[in-house]
Amino acid sequence: MSSDGSTFVQQNDPAELLEVFDAEGHPTGRAKSRAAVHLDGDWHQAFHCWIVRRGGEEIVLQRRSLEKDTFPGKWDAAAAGHWRFRESAEQAAREVHEELGLQVEFRALRYVGRERLARAFANGLTDREHHQVFVLDDDRALSEYAPERSEVIGLAAFTAAGLLQLARGSISSLTASEAVSVDGDGRLRSDSVTVSRDDLVPYSSARLRRMLKSVSHG
């Protein structure tokens, strides 16, 4: 387990090719399988897309599938995934469609920067990622999404101010302004969602606050 109690298990395609990067975010030109990258602790890239609504007043989070290899059932950025070998930013943005069913032009995404995240797990695997972070301004209702159930089992919109308070520890829980869950047949159902800090993917409080501020204010 990692320091936050999570166990990392190779579940997605272990043969998927990823590009190895150095610690500063420079590509090495070397390709390795996802399994080898995590076993050897190589730095690699991930695409993260945060969706904001109402001019940044609300942030949409996804609830990760219970079958995910890391942080199952936790709430996280709206869409995220590994950046494949020789994949462009435009191609990496496929995650928005693959996970959420949204057809989005790449030019609609706003780049906000890179974040580094490293975690070592008790089973010997190490995940070292450069998160390339984008923001999508999209006011559509959550009922218009078509999430892939193997990836996402819920969506919820929270006020950015409330999420910041939760990250700071100023409040112990926060209720979504809108939420849907994905049933066993992949259909969306209106839901009521209240989260605590422990329900979110366990980024450090400082990192979470920094990310929330950057994506909500641009």
mmCIF file of C-alpha atoms in Angstrom:
data_model
loop_
_atom_site.group_PDB
_atom_site.id
_atom_site.type_symbol
_atom_site.label_atom_id
_atom_site.label_comp_id
_atom_site.label_asym_id
_atom_site.label_seq_id
_atom_site.Cartn_x
_atom_site.Cartn_y
_atom_site.Cartn_z
ATOM 1 C CA MET A 1 0.000 0.000 0.000
ATOM 2 C CA SER A 2 1.050 3.598 -0.463
ATOM 3 C CA SER A 3 1.261 6.085 2.382
ATOM 4 C CA ASP A 4 -2.432 6.808 1.878
ATOM 5 C CA GLY A 5 -3.382 3.137 2.152
ATOM 6 C CA SER A 6 -3.872 2.409 -1.542
ATOM 7 C CA THR A 7 -2.657 -0.619 -3.442
ATOM 8 C CA PHE A 8 -1.618 -0.281 -7.074
ATOM 9 C CA VAL A 9 -2.524 -3.253 -9.276
ATOM 10 C CA GLN A 10 -1.859 -3.503 -13.013
ATOM 11 C CA GLN A 11 -5.385 -3.746 -14.438
ATOM 12 C CA ASN A 12 -5.576 -1.754 -17.672
ATOM 13 C CA ASP A 13 -3.676 -3.015 -20.715
ATOM 14 C CA PRO A 14 -0.194 -3.735 -19.275
ATOM 15 C CA ALA A 15 1.266 -3.863 -22.795
ATOM 16 C CA GLU A 16 0.152 -0.326 -23.685
ATOM 17 C CA LEU A 17 3.234 1.626 -24.759
ATOM 18 C CA LEU A 18 4.089 4.787 -22.839
ATOM 19 C CA GLU A 19 6.946 7.219 -23.444
ATOM 20 C CA VAL A 20 9.559 7.508 -20.713
ATOM 21 C CA PHE A 21 10.326 11.053 -19.512
ATOM 22 C CA ASP A 22 12.986 12.387 -17.181
ATOM 23 C CA ALA A 23 12.170 13.962 -13.826
ATOM 24 C CA GLU A 24 12.077 17.436 -15.379
ATOM 25 C CA GLY A 25 9.485 16.456 -17.966
ATOM 26 C CA HIS A 26 11.735 16.011 -21.001
ATOM 27 C CA PRO A 27 10.953 13.072 -23.326
ATOM 28 C CA THR A 28 13.670 10.446 -23.654
ATOM 29 C CA GLY A 29 12.351 8.946 -26.887
ATOM 30 C CA ARG A 30 12.173 5.520 -25.230
ATOM 31 C CA ALA A 31 8.974 3.476 -25.212
ATOM 32 C CA LYS A 32 8.128 0.971 -22.492
ATOM 33 C CA SER A 33 5.048 -0.999 -21.616
ATOM 34 C CA ARG A 34 2.761 0.371 -18.938
ATOM 35 C CA ALA A 35 3.669 -2.617 -16.749
ATOM 36 C CA ALA A 36 7.417 -1.985 -17.095
ATOM 37 C CA VAL A 37 7.037 1.754 -16.491
ATOM 38 C CA HIS A 38 5.252 1.159 -13.195
ATOM 39 C CA LEU A 39 7.590 -1.649 -12.159
ATOM 40 C CA ASP A 40 10.708 0.433 -12.844
ATOM 41 C CA GLY A 41 9.246 3.692 -11.533
ATOM 42 C CA ASP A 42 9.808 5.620 -14.762
ATOM 43 C CA TRP A 43 8.423 9.112 -15.194
ATOM 44 C CA HIS A 44 5.654 9.246 -17.795
ATOM 45 C CA GLN A 45 2.886 11.625 -18.857
ATOM 46 C CA ALA A 46 -0.813 11.690 -18.073
ATOM 47 C CA PHE A 47 -3.607 13.838 -19.487
ATOM 48 C CA HIS A 48 -5.896 15.486 -16.910
ATOM 49 C CA CYS A 49 -8.980 17.476 -17.864
ATOM 50 C CA TRP A 50 -10.953 19.459 -15.311
ATOM 51 C CA ILE A 51 -14.407 20.620 -16.376
ATOM 52 C CA VAL A 52 -15.710 23.909 -15.021
ATOM 53 C CA ARG A 53 -19.174 25.432 -15.295
ATOM 54 C CA ARG A 54 -20.751 28.834 -14.768
ATOM 55 C CA GLY A 55 -17.567 30.730 -15.488
ATOM 56 C CA GLY A 56 -15.501 28.675 -13.051
ATOM 57 C CA GLU A 57 -17.971 28.784 -10.161
ATOM 58 C CA GLU A 58 -18.532 25.014 -10.364
ATOM 59 C CA ILE A 59 -16.197 22.090 -10.974
ATOM 60 C CA VAL A 60 -17.327 18.708 -12.312
ATOM 61 C CA LEU A 61 -15.714 15.624 -10.765
ATOM 62 C CA GLN A 62 -15.951 11.988 -11.785
ATOM 63 C CA ARG A 63 -16.271 9.069 -9.412
ATOM 64 C CA ARG A 64 -13.758 6.443 -10.451
ATOM 65 C CA SER A 65 -14.967 2.920 -11.163
ATOM 66 C CA LEU A 66 -14.775 0.455 -8.290
ATOM 67 C CA GLU A 67 -12.668 -1.709 -10.614
ATOM 68 C CA LYS A 68 -9.942 0.903 -11.181
ATOM 69 C CA ASP A 69 -6.393 -0.120 -10.324
ATOM 70 C CA THR A 70 -5.818 2.979 -8.191
ATOM 71 C CA PHE A 71 -8.210 4.829 -5.892
ATOM 72 C CA PRO A 72 -11.397 2.934 -6.823
ATOM 73 C CA GLY A 73 -14.581 4.815 -5.976
ATOM 74 C CA LYS A 74 -12.767 8.089 -5.274
ATOM 75 C CA TRP A 75 -13.708 11.451 -6.797
ATOM 76 C CA ASP A 76 -11.180 12.999 -9.189
ATOM 77 C CA ALA A 77 -10.755 15.316 -12.186
ATOM 78 C CA ALA A 78 -13.473 14.863 -14.804
ATOM 79 C CA ALA A 79 -11.239 12.895 -17.223
ATOM 80 C CA ALA A 80 -7.717 11.508 -17.015
ATOM 81 C CA GLY A 81 -5.523 8.868 -18.580
ATOM 82 C CA HIS A 82 -2.044 7.894 -19.708
ATOM 83 C CA TRP A 83 -0.384 9.720 -22.579
ATOM 84 C CA ARG A 84 0.623 7.013 -25.052
ATOM 85 C CA PHE A 85 3.956 6.768 -26.869
ATOM 86 C CA ARG A 86 4.271 9.399 -29.624
ATOM 87 C CA GLU A 87 0.790 10.685 -28.875
ATOM 88 C CA SER A 88 0.124 14.393 -29.394
ATOM 89 C CA ALA A 89 -1.802 16.568 -26.970
ATOM 90 C CA GLU A 90 -4.703 16.536 -29.422
ATOM 91 C CA GLN A 91 -4.690 12.730 -29.442
ATOM 92 C CA ALA A 92 -4.336 12.482 -25.663
ATOM 93 C CA ALA A 93 -7.504 14.548 -25.375
ATOM 94 C CA ARG A 94 -9.357 11.406 -26.532
ATOM 95 C CA GLU A 95 -9.805 10.699 -22.817
ATOM 96 C CA VAL A 96 -12.646 13.237 -22.644
ATOM 97 C CA HIS A 97 -14.615 11.233 -25.185
ATOM 98 C CA GLU A 98 -13.539 7.787 -23.974
ATOM 99 C CA GLU A 99 -14.460 8.428 -20.344
ATOM 100 C CA LEU A 100 -17.309 10.942 -20.585
ATOM 101 C CA GLY A 101 -18.764 10.460 -24.064
ATOM 102 C CA LEU A 102 -18.294 14.145 -24.904
ATOM 103 C CA GLN A 103 -17.289 15.231 -28.389
ATOM 104 C CA VAL A 104 -14.964 18.163 -27.745
ATOM 105 C CA GLU A 105 -12.689 20.087 -30.092
ATOM 106 C CA PHE A 106 -9.130 20.270 -28.776
ATOM 107 C CA ARG A 107 -9.125 24.029 -29.274
ATOM 108 C CA ALA A 108 -11.865 24.238 -26.631
ATOM 109 C CA LEU A 109 -9.419 22.991 -23.990
ATOM 110 C CA ARG A 110 -7.373 25.504 -22.011
ATOM 111 C CA TYR A 111 -3.887 24.400 -20.915
ATOM 112 C CA VAL A 112 -3.063 25.399 -17.337
ATOM 113 C CA GLY A 113 0.263 23.678 -16.764
ATOM 114 C CA ARG A 114 2.117 20.599 -15.579
ATOM 115 C CA GLU A 115 2.014 18.930 -12.172
ATOM 116 C CA ARG A 116 4.335 16.177 -10.927
ATOM 117 C CA LEU A 117 3.021 13.330 -8.809
ATOM 118 C CA ALA A 118 4.981 10.360 -7.452
ATOM 119 C CA ARG A 119 3.744 7.491 -5.315
ATOM 120 C CA ALA A 120 5.404 4.233 -4.214
ATOM 121 C CA PHE A 121 3.208 1.251 -3.344
ATOM 122 C CA ALA A 122 3.787 -1.694 -1.018
ATOM 123 C CA ASN A 123 3.649 -4.232 -3.855
ATOM 124 C CA GLY A 124 6.804 -2.759 -5.385
ATOM 125 C CA LEU A 125 5.182 -0.639 -8.080
ATOM 126 C CA THR A 126 5.922 3.068 -8.377
ATOM 127 C CA ASP A 127 3.790 5.613 -10.222
ATOM 128 C CA ARG A 128 5.661 8.759 -11.287
ATOM 129 C CA GLU A 129 3.598 11.010 -13.518
ATOM 130 C CA HIS A 130 3.795 14.393 -15.174
ATOM 131 C CA HIS A 131 0.182 15.545 -15.314
ATOM 132 C CA GLN A 132 -0.499 17.781 -18.305
ATOM 133 C CA VAL A 133 -3.518 19.689 -17.035
ATOM 134 C CA PHE A 134 -6.272 21.140 -19.203
ATOM 135 C CA VAL A 135 -9.567 22.865 -18.439
ATOM 136 C CA LEU A 136 -12.806 22.633 -20.393
ATOM 137 C CA ASP A 137 -15.485 25.279 -19.866
ATOM 138 C CA ASP A 138 -18.742 23.407 -20.462
ATOM 139 C CA ASP A 139 -22.123 24.274 -18.962
ATOM 140 C CA ARG A 140 -24.074 21.282 -20.233
ATOM 141 C CA ALA A 141 -26.149 19.286 -17.735
ATOM 142 C CA LEU A 142 -24.610 16.078 -16.404
ATOM 143 C CA SER A 143 -27.552 14.168 -17.886
ATOM 144 C CA GLU A 144 -26.081 14.976 -21.318
ATOM 145 C CA TYR A 145 -22.863 13.069 -20.573
ATOM 146 C CA ALA A 146 -22.409 9.440 -21.651
ATOM 147 C CA PRO A 147 -19.725 8.068 -19.309
ATOM 148 C CA GLU A 148 -18.032 4.724 -19.870
ATOM 149 C CA ARG A 149 -19.076 2.651 -16.850
ATOM 150 C CA SER A 150 -15.818 0.683 -16.738
ATOM 151 C CA GLU A 151 -14.109 4.019 -16.035
ATOM 152 C CA VAL A 152 -16.706 6.247 -14.359
ATOM 153 C CA ILE A 153 -19.611 5.405 -12.029
ATOM 154 C CA GLY A 154 -20.718 8.895 -11.117
ATOM 155 C CA LEU A 155 -20.467 12.579 -11.967
ATOM 156 C CA ALA A 156 -21.079 15.534 -9.687
ATOM 157 C CA ALA A 157 -20.792 19.315 -9.864
ATOM 158 C CA PHE A 158 -19.541 21.137 -6.771
ATOM 159 C CA THR A 159 -18.936 24.801 -6.126
ATOM 160 C CA ALA A 160 -15.272 25.682 -6.546
ATOM 161 C CA ALA A 161 -15.425 27.690 -3.314
ATOM 162 C CA GLY A 162 -16.811 24.692 -1.447
ATOM 163 C CA LEU A 163 -14.131 22.342 -2.781
ATOM 164 C CA LEU A 164 -11.441 24.799 -1.695
ATOM 165 C CA GLN A 165 -12.945 24.923 1.793
ATOM 166 C CA LEU A 166 -12.990 21.116 1.861
ATOM 167 C CA ALA A 167 -9.345 20.975 0.754
ATOM 168 C CA ARG A 168 -8.358 23.455 3.476
ATOM 169 C CA GLY A 169 -10.261 21.527 6.127
ATOM 170 C CA SER A 170 -12.581 24.482 6.794
ATOM 171 C CA ILE A 171 -15.607 22.214 6.255
ATOM 172 C CA SER A 172 -15.988 18.467 6.761
ATOM 173 C CA SER A 173 -18.386 17.726 3.899
ATOM 174 C CA LEU A 174 -19.802 19.233 0.725
ATOM 175 C CA THR A 175 -23.014 18.475 -1.176
ATOM 176 C CA ALA A 176 -23.080 18.543 -4.972
ATOM 177 C CA SER A 177 -25.322 21.009 -6.770
ATOM 178 C CA GLU A 178 -26.004 18.331 -9.402
ATOM 179 C CA ALA A 179 -25.076 14.653 -9.519
ATOM 180 C CA VAL A 180 -25.732 11.511 -11.525
ATOM 181 C CA SER A 181 -24.771 7.882 -10.997
ATOM 182 C CA VAL A 182 -24.234 5.233 -13.660
ATOM 183 C CA ASP A 183 -26.308 2.083 -13.142
ATOM 184 C CA GLY A 184 -25.354 -1.458 -14.140
ATOM 185 C CA ASP A 185 -26.770 -0.960 -17.626
ATOM 186 C CA GLY A 186 -24.806 2.237 -18.160
ATOM 187 C CA ARG A 187 -27.825 4.513 -17.760
ATOM 188 C CA LEU A 188 -27.585 7.773 -15.834
ATOM 189 C CA ARG A 189 -29.741 8.317 -12.783
ATOM 190 C CA SER A 190 -30.147 11.540 -10.844
ATOM 191 C CA ASP A 191 -28.356 11.255 -7.517
ATOM 192 C CA SER A 192 -27.647 13.132 -4.310
ATOM 193 C CA VAL A 193 -23.961 13.243 -3.425
ATOM 194 C CA THR A 194 -22.185 14.552 -0.341
ATOM 195 C CA VAL A 195 -18.421 14.087 -0.076
ATOM 196 C CA SER A 196 -15.790 14.405 2.627
ATOM 197 C CA ARG A 197 -12.089 15.033 2.030
ATOM 198 C CA ASP A 198 -11.494 11.271 2.305
ATOM 199 C CA ASP A 199 -13.821 10.661 -0.649
ATOM 200 C CA LEU A 200 -11.466 12.529 -3.005
ATOM 201 C CA VAL A 201 -8.345 11.079 -4.607
ATOM 202 C CA PRO A 202 -5.699 11.682 -1.922
ATOM 203 C CA TYR A 203 -3.650 14.470 -3.432
ATOM 204 C CA SER A 204 -1.869 16.548 -0.823
ATOM 205 C CA SER A 205 -4.007 19.392 0.488
ATOM 206 C CA ALA A 206 -1.547 21.946 -0.917
ATOM 207 C CA ARG A 207 -1.621 20.379 -4.384
ATOM 208 C CA LEU A 208 -5.402 20.077 -4.384
ATOM 209 C CA ARG A 209 -5.798 23.719 -3.367
ATOM 210 C CA ARG A 210 -3.340 24.812 -6.058
ATOM 211 C CA MET A 211 -5.133 22.803 -8.736
ATOM 212 C CA LEU A 212 -8.592 24.001 -7.732
ATOM 213 C CA LYS A 213 -7.468 27.618 -7.822
ATOM 214 C CA SER A 214 -5.784 27.279 -11.215
ATOM 215 C CA VAL A 215 -8.672 25.511 -12.934
ATOM 216 C CA SER A 216 -11.450 27.661 -11.495
ATOM 217 C CA HIS A 217 -9.796 31.046 -12.079
ATOM 218 C CA GLY A 218 -7.714 30.292 -15.172
#
